Amino acid sequence: MLTLAKSLIQPTMRQLMWGVASRRWTTSTLLHNLAPTSPSIINQLLSSDISSKREIEQDITPALDRKLLQLSSKTSLHELIRQYVAESGTVLDVFLPYESQPAISRRPNLVDAADSTRNVITVAHCAQFGNAHKITLSSGFALNVDFTSKENTKETLIVTCAHTLEEIRNSPLLLSMPSTQDSKLKQRSGSFIVTGSGNSLRVFPVSRVVSALPRSDLMLLSCEVPEGALNTLPVSPYAARRGTDIEAHFVTHGKPIDDGWSPWIADTWGKWHQGKVVGYRDFGGSEAEPGTYDALSHLLFTPLPTAGSSGGPIIDKESGAVVGVMRGTLMDNRVEGLRGWGAPSETIFETNHYVVLDVQITWVGV
């Protein structure tokens, strides 16, 4: 843990990192400069001089709040957090197809607004204790894998960021709650997958955390979803080259004044923003290049993502394959300023096997 903490803190001495997950509170909250990965790291960051904070008042989405707070989940947040810790680094016995050049039928439709609610979904972590509640939101997307749970039910695997779960994990509200659910005390907690909009809004409880890479701010959730409710996205095991044209799904909780935004899940708005891959960094903050032995730990891109976009896909505009997962923004250097910040898609394969030419190969990363 000490080695991990050192490697995570070291880059922030030169770079300012901002998580962009939507913090949904009934009061204002502090947004830390690094997406948290464990309580020990959080404490070190908060006590250090490199920690930079700012207070942000977040908009509330009443329609989605009311919907989520009426629901209950068989798997509490306490149990999901236990699984998140226990399953960190787990390689699943499933096979993720090699789709660096997906067929036209597999490429996501980025024009149809209704299809966007099935391509990219909202992941909500909720806790309610008496009249107080806390909800953290992020984005996510489904993987094209056949996964069977321990209960022998066919479930869908969702990729999302981990720092929104870390945030609610360390919230005073959840820490004050007993680990057992009690409806009489209005004590509920759980995580949910939200898709659709308006009358077609649908919410599905997360059954478990099956794998996680806290250092890369990624986790895989298992959820029982009816067939056709979500579109799975093709994922490339190869890093996109510098200058690659991309499209990334941004989210906002208020109607924007600029063009191109469409109503998304509940009363949020979504837009596929065009941009470019501008480079990579390793965990030490040094420049890294695809096609070498460099560790591609951080993907930098333009433009800057909005709050709530964390966990959403970064798609190669030409091929239609996912080449990264958004995490936030990062201070590249004094000249270039802030950059969009993500995890390369090859990181997803560290939790799976992948199939190419009918030969099963274990992806071990770099």
Short mmCIF file of N, CA, C and O in Angstrom, two decimals, residues 147-219:
data_model
loop_
_atom_site.label_atom_id
_atom_site.label_comp_id
_atom_site.label_asym_id
_atom_site.label_seq_id
_atom_site.Cartn_x
_atom_site.Cartn_y
_atom_site.Cartn_z
N PHE A 147 -21.50 -13.33 -19.26
CA PHE A 147 -21.13 -13.47 -17.86
C PHE A 147 -22.26 -14.11 -17.08
O PHE A 147 -23.42 -13.68 -17.17
N THR A 148 -21.93 -15.15 -16.33
CA THR A 148 -22.91 -15.84 -15.49
C THR A 148 -22.53 -15.64 -14.03
O THR A 148 -21.39 -15.90 -13.63
N SER A 149 -23.48 -15.16 -13.24
CA SER A 149 -23.21 -14.88 -11.83
C SER A 149 -23.13 -16.18 -11.03
O SER A 149 -23.39 -17.27 -11.54
N LYS A 150 -22.78 -16.04 -9.76
CA LYS A 150 -22.71 -17.20 -8.88
C LYS A 150 -24.07 -17.84 -8.67
O LYS A 150 -24.17 -19.00 -8.29
N GLU A 151 -25.14 -17.07 -8.93
CA GLU A 151 -26.50 -17.61 -8.80
C GLU A 151 -26.98 -18.19 -10.12
O GLU A 151 -28.17 -18.47 -10.29
N ASN A 152 -26.04 -18.35 -11.09
CA ASN A 152 -26.35 -18.92 -12.41
C ASN A 152 -27.34 -18.09 -13.21
O ASN A 152 -28.13 -18.61 -14.00
N THR A 153 -27.32 -16.78 -13.00
CA THR A 153 -28.13 -15.88 -13.81
C THR A 153 -27.22 -15.14 -14.78
O THR A 153 -26.09 -14.78 -14.45
N LYS A 154 -27.72 -14.94 -16.00
CA LYS A 154 -26.93 -14.24 -17.00
C LYS A 154 -27.00 -12.74 -16.73
O LYS A 154 -28.09 -12.17 -16.67
N GLU A 155 -25.85 -12.12 -16.57
CA GLU A 155 -25.82 -10.71 -16.22
C GLU A 155 -24.91 -9.93 -17.17
O GLU A 155 -24.11 -10.51 -17.90
N THR A 156 -25.05 -8.62 -17.12
CA THR A 156 -24.28 -7.71 -17.97
C THR A 156 -23.16 -7.08 -17.15
O THR A 156 -23.37 -6.71 -15.99
N LEU A 157 -21.98 -6.96 -17.76
CA LEU A 157 -20.86 -6.31 -17.10
C LEU A 157 -20.79 -4.85 -17.53
O LEU A 157 -20.80 -4.55 -18.73
N ILE A 158 -20.70 -3.96 -16.55
CA ILE A 158 -20.66 -2.52 -16.78
C ILE A 158 -19.30 -1.98 -16.36
O ILE A 158 -18.83 -2.24 -15.25
N VAL A 159 -18.66 -1.22 -17.25
CA VAL A 159 -17.41 -0.52 -16.92
C VAL A 159 -17.77 0.88 -16.43
O VAL A 159 -18.57 1.57 -17.05
N THR A 160 -17.17 1.29 -15.32
CA THR A 160 -17.38 2.65 -14.83
C THR A 160 -16.15 3.07 -14.02
O THR A 160 -15.22 2.27 -13.83
N CYS A 161 -16.14 4.31 -13.56
CA CYS A 161 -15.04 4.78 -12.72
C CYS A 161 -15.28 4.34 -11.28
O CYS A 161 -16.40 4.02 -10.89
N ALA A 162 -14.21 4.31 -10.49
CA ALA A 162 -14.31 3.84 -9.11
C ALA A 162 -14.41 4.97 -8.10
O ALA A 162 -14.84 4.75 -6.97
N HIS A 163 -14.05 6.20 -8.48
CA HIS A 163 -13.93 7.23 -7.45
C HIS A 163 -15.27 7.71 -6.89
O HIS A 163 -15.32 8.26 -5.79
N THR A 164 -16.38 7.49 -7.61
CA THR A 164 -17.67 7.86 -7.03
C THR A 164 -18.08 6.88 -5.93
O THR A 164 -18.72 7.26 -4.95
N LEU A 165 -17.70 5.60 -6.08
CA LEU A 165 -17.93 4.64 -5.00
C LEU A 165 -17.02 4.96 -3.82
O LEU A 165 -17.44 4.87 -2.66
N GLU A 166 -15.77 5.34 -4.10
CA GLU A 166 -14.86 5.73 -3.03
C GLU A 166 -15.38 6.95 -2.28
O GLU A 166 -15.25 7.05 -1.05
N GLU A 167 -15.99 7.86 -3.02
CA GLU A 167 -16.50 9.08 -2.38
C GLU A 167 -17.61 8.76 -1.39
O GLU A 167 -17.59 9.22 -0.24
N ILE A 168 -18.59 7.97 -1.82
CA ILE A 168 -19.70 7.66 -0.92
C ILE A 168 -19.25 6.69 0.18
O ILE A 168 -19.80 6.68 1.28
N ARG A 169 -18.22 5.90 -0.11
CA ARG A 169 -17.66 4.99 0.89
C ARG A 169 -17.16 5.75 2.11
O ARG A 169 -17.27 5.28 3.24
N ASN A 170 -16.62 6.94 1.89
CA ASN A 170 -16.03 7.72 2.97
C ASN A 170 -16.93 8.87 3.43
O ASN A 170 -16.49 9.75 4.16
N SER A 171 -18.20 8.85 3.01
CA SER A 171 -19.12 9.91 3.42
C SER A 171 -19.57 9.67 4.86
O SER A 171 -19.77 8.53 5.29
N PRO A 172 -19.75 10.73 5.64
CA PRO A 172 -20.23 10.59 7.03
C PRO A 172 -21.56 9.85 7.11
O PRO A 172 -21.81 9.10 8.06
N LEU A 173 -22.43 10.05 6.10
CA LEU A 173 -23.74 9.40 6.12
C LEU A 173 -23.60 7.88 6.08
O LEU A 173 -24.19 7.17 6.90
N LEU A 174 -22.81 7.37 5.14
CA LEU A 174 -22.67 5.92 5.04
C LEU A 174 -21.90 5.35 6.23
O LEU A 174 -22.22 4.26 6.71
N LEU A 175 -20.91 6.08 6.71
CA LEU A 175 -20.14 5.60 7.85
C LEU A 175 -20.99 5.51 9.12
O LEU A 175 -20.70 4.71 10.01
N SER A 176 -22.05 6.32 9.19
CA SER A 176 -22.92 6.30 10.37
C SER A 176 -24.00 5.24 10.27
O SER A 176 -24.69 4.97 11.26
N MET A 177 -24.17 4.64 9.09
CA MET A 177 -25.23 3.66 8.89
C MET A 177 -24.80 2.27 9.32
O MET A 177 -23.67 1.85 9.06
N PRO A 178 -25.70 1.51 9.98
CA PRO A 178 -25.41 0.10 10.25
C PRO A 178 -25.26 -0.66 8.93
O PRO A 178 -25.78 -0.23 7.89
N SER A 179 -24.57 -1.76 8.96
CA SER A 179 -24.29 -2.50 7.73
C SER A 179 -25.48 -3.33 7.25
O SER A 179 -25.43 -3.91 6.17
N THR A 180 -26.56 -3.40 8.02
CA THR A 180 -27.75 -4.14 7.62
C THR A 180 -28.86 -3.18 7.23
O THR A 180 -29.03 -2.12 7.85
N GLN A 181 -29.64 -3.54 6.21
CA GLN A 181 -30.74 -2.71 5.75
C GLN A 181 -31.88 -2.75 6.76
O GLN A 181 -32.15 -3.78 7.38
N ASP A 182 -32.57 -1.63 6.94
CA ASP A 182 -33.71 -1.57 7.85
C ASP A 182 -34.71 -0.56 7.28
O ASP A 182 -34.52 0.64 7.39
N SER A 183 -35.80 -1.09 6.69
CA SER A 183 -36.78 -0.21 6.05
C SER A 183 -37.53 0.65 7.07
O SER A 183 -37.99 1.74 6.76
N LYS A 184 -37.65 0.16 8.33
CA LYS A 184 -38.36 0.93 9.34
C LYS A 184 -37.62 2.23 9.66
O LYS A 184 -38.23 3.23 10.03
N LEU A 185 -36.31 2.20 9.56
CA LEU A 185 -35.51 3.39 9.83
C LEU A 185 -35.24 4.19 8.55
O LEU A 185 -34.45 5.13 8.56
N LYS A 186 -35.90 3.82 7.46
CA LYS A 186 -35.64 4.43 6.15
C LYS A 186 -34.15 4.33 5.81
O LYS A 186 -33.55 5.28 5.33
N GLN A 187 -33.60 3.18 6.12
CA GLN A 187 -32.19 2.95 5.85
C GLN A 187 -32.05 2.09 4.60
O GLN A 187 -32.42 0.92 4.61
N ARG A 188 -31.56 2.68 3.54
CA ARG A 188 -31.39 1.97 2.29
C ARG A 188 -30.08 2.38 1.66
O ARG A 188 -29.63 3.52 1.81
N SER A 189 -29.49 1.46 0.95
CA SER A 189 -28.29 1.79 0.18
C SER A 189 -28.15 0.78 -0.95
O SER A 189 -28.67 -0.34 -0.87
N GLY A 190 -27.46 1.19 -1.99
CA GLY A 190 -27.25 0.30 -3.12
C GLY A 190 -26.73 1.09 -4.31
O GLY A 190 -26.63 2.32 -4.27
N SER A 191 -26.39 0.36 -5.35
CA SER A 191 -25.95 0.98 -6.60
C SER A 191 -26.90 0.56 -7.71
O SER A 191 -27.41 -0.57 -7.71
N PHE A 192 -27.10 1.46 -8.67
CA PHE A 192 -28.09 1.23 -9.71
C PHE A 192 -27.56 1.65 -11.08
O PHE A 192 -26.75 2.58 -11.18
N ILE A 193 -28.04 0.96 -12.10
CA ILE A 193 -27.78 1.32 -13.49
C ILE A 193 -29.04 1.99 -14.02
O ILE A 193 -30.14 1.44 -13.92
N VAL A 194 -28.89 3.20 -14.57
CA VAL A 194 -30.04 3.97 -15.05
C VAL A 194 -29.91 4.18 -16.55
O VAL A 194 -28.85 4.59 -17.04
N THR A 195 -30.98 3.91 -17.28
CA THR A 195 -30.99 4.09 -18.72
C THR A 195 -32.35 4.62 -19.15
O THR A 195 -33.33 4.55 -18.41
N GLY A 196 -32.42 5.17 -20.37
CA GLY A 196 -33.67 5.69 -20.88
C GLY A 196 -33.96 7.09 -20.37
O GLY A 196 -33.24 7.64 -19.54
N SER A 197 -35.04 7.67 -20.86
CA SER A 197 -35.44 9.01 -20.43
C SER A 197 -36.95 9.12 -20.49
O SER A 197 -37.62 8.32 -21.16
N GLY A 198 -37.49 10.11 -19.79
CA GLY A 198 -38.93 10.31 -19.79
C GLY A 198 -39.67 9.09 -19.27
O GLY A 198 -39.30 8.49 -18.26
N ASN A 199 -40.71 8.68 -20.00
CA ASN A 199 -41.50 7.51 -19.60
C ASN A 199 -40.74 6.20 -19.80
O ASN A 199 -41.15 5.17 -19.28
N SER A 200 -39.64 6.25 -20.56
CA SER A 200 -38.86 5.03 -20.81
C SER A 200 -37.70 4.86 -19.83
O SER A 200 -36.87 3.98 -20.00
N LEU A 201 -37.65 5.70 -18.79
CA LEU A 201 -36.59 5.61 -17.79
C LEU A 201 -36.67 4.26 -17.07
O LEU A 201 -37.72 3.85 -16.59
N ARG A 202 -35.52 3.57 -17.00
CA ARG A 202 -35.47 2.26 -16.36
C ARG A 202 -34.26 2.21 -15.42
O ARG A 202 -33.19 2.74 -15.73
N VAL A 203 -34.46 1.56 -14.28
CA VAL A 203 -33.41 1.47 -13.26
C VAL A 203 -33.23 0.01 -12.87
O VAL A 203 -34.21 -0.69 -12.59
N PHE A 204 -31.97 -0.45 -12.83
CA PHE A 204 -31.66 -1.84 -12.50
C PHE A 204 -30.63 -1.87 -11.37
O PHE A 204 -29.61 -1.18 -11.45
N PRO A 205 -30.87 -2.65 -10.32
CA PRO A 205 -29.91 -2.72 -9.21
C PRO A 205 -28.64 -3.47 -9.59
O PRO A 205 -28.69 -4.47 -10.32
N VAL A 206 -27.51 -3.00 -9.10
CA VAL A 206 -26.23 -3.69 -9.29
C VAL A 206 -26.17 -4.86 -8.31
O VAL A 206 -26.44 -4.69 -7.12
N SER A 207 -25.80 -6.03 -8.81
CA SER A 207 -25.77 -7.22 -7.95
C SER A 207 -24.43 -7.38 -7.24
O SER A 207 -24.38 -7.83 -6.10
N ARG A 208 -23.32 -7.01 -7.92
CA ARG A 208 -22.02 -7.15 -7.27
C ARG A 208 -20.93 -6.42 -8.05
O ARG A 208 -21.10 -6.08 -9.22
N VAL A 209 -19.82 -6.19 -7.36
CA VAL A 209 -18.59 -5.70 -8.00
C VAL A 209 -17.75 -6.94 -8.30
O VAL A 209 -17.39 -7.69 -7.40
N VAL A 210 -17.45 -7.17 -9.58
CA VAL A 210 -16.75 -8.41 -9.95
C VAL A 210 -15.25 -8.22 -10.10
O VAL A 210 -14.48 -9.17 -10.01
N SER A 211 -14.81 -6.98 -10.35
CA SER A 211 -13.39 -6.71 -10.45
C SER A 211 -13.17 -5.20 -10.35
O SER A 211 -14.09 -4.42 -10.61
N ALA A 212 -11.96 -4.81 -9.97
CA ALA A 212 -11.65 -3.39 -9.85
C ALA A 212 -10.16 -3.18 -10.01
O ALA A 212 -9.35 -4.04 -9.67
N LEU A 213 -9.81 -2.02 -10.55
CA LEU A 213 -8.42 -1.57 -10.65
C LEU A 213 -8.37 -0.17 -10.03
O LEU A 213 -8.44 0.84 -10.74
N PRO A 214 -8.29 -0.08 -8.70
CA PRO A 214 -8.34 1.23 -8.04
C PRO A 214 -7.28 2.20 -8.53
O PRO A 214 -7.53 3.40 -8.63
N ARG A 215 -6.09 1.70 -8.85
CA ARG A 215 -5.02 2.59 -9.29
C ARG A 215 -5.36 3.26 -10.62
O ARG A 215 -4.94 4.38 -10.89
N SER A 216 -6.14 2.56 -11.45
CA SER A 216 -6.58 3.12 -12.73
C SER A 216 -7.97 3.72 -12.66
O SER A 216 -8.51 4.17 -13.67
N ASP A 217 -8.59 3.70 -11.45
CA ASP A 217 -9.90 4.29 -11.24
C ASP A 217 -10.99 3.60 -12.07
O ASP A 217 -11.89 4.24 -12.58
N LEU A 218 -10.89 2.28 -12.21
CA LEU A 218 -11.88 1.53 -12.97
C LEU A 218 -12.44 0.39 -12.13
O LEU A 218 -11.75 -0.17 -11.28
N MET A 219 -13.71 0.04 -12.40
CA MET A 219 -14.28 -1.17 -11.80
C MET A 219 -15.34 -1.74 -12.73
O MET A 219 -15.88 -1.04 -13.60
#
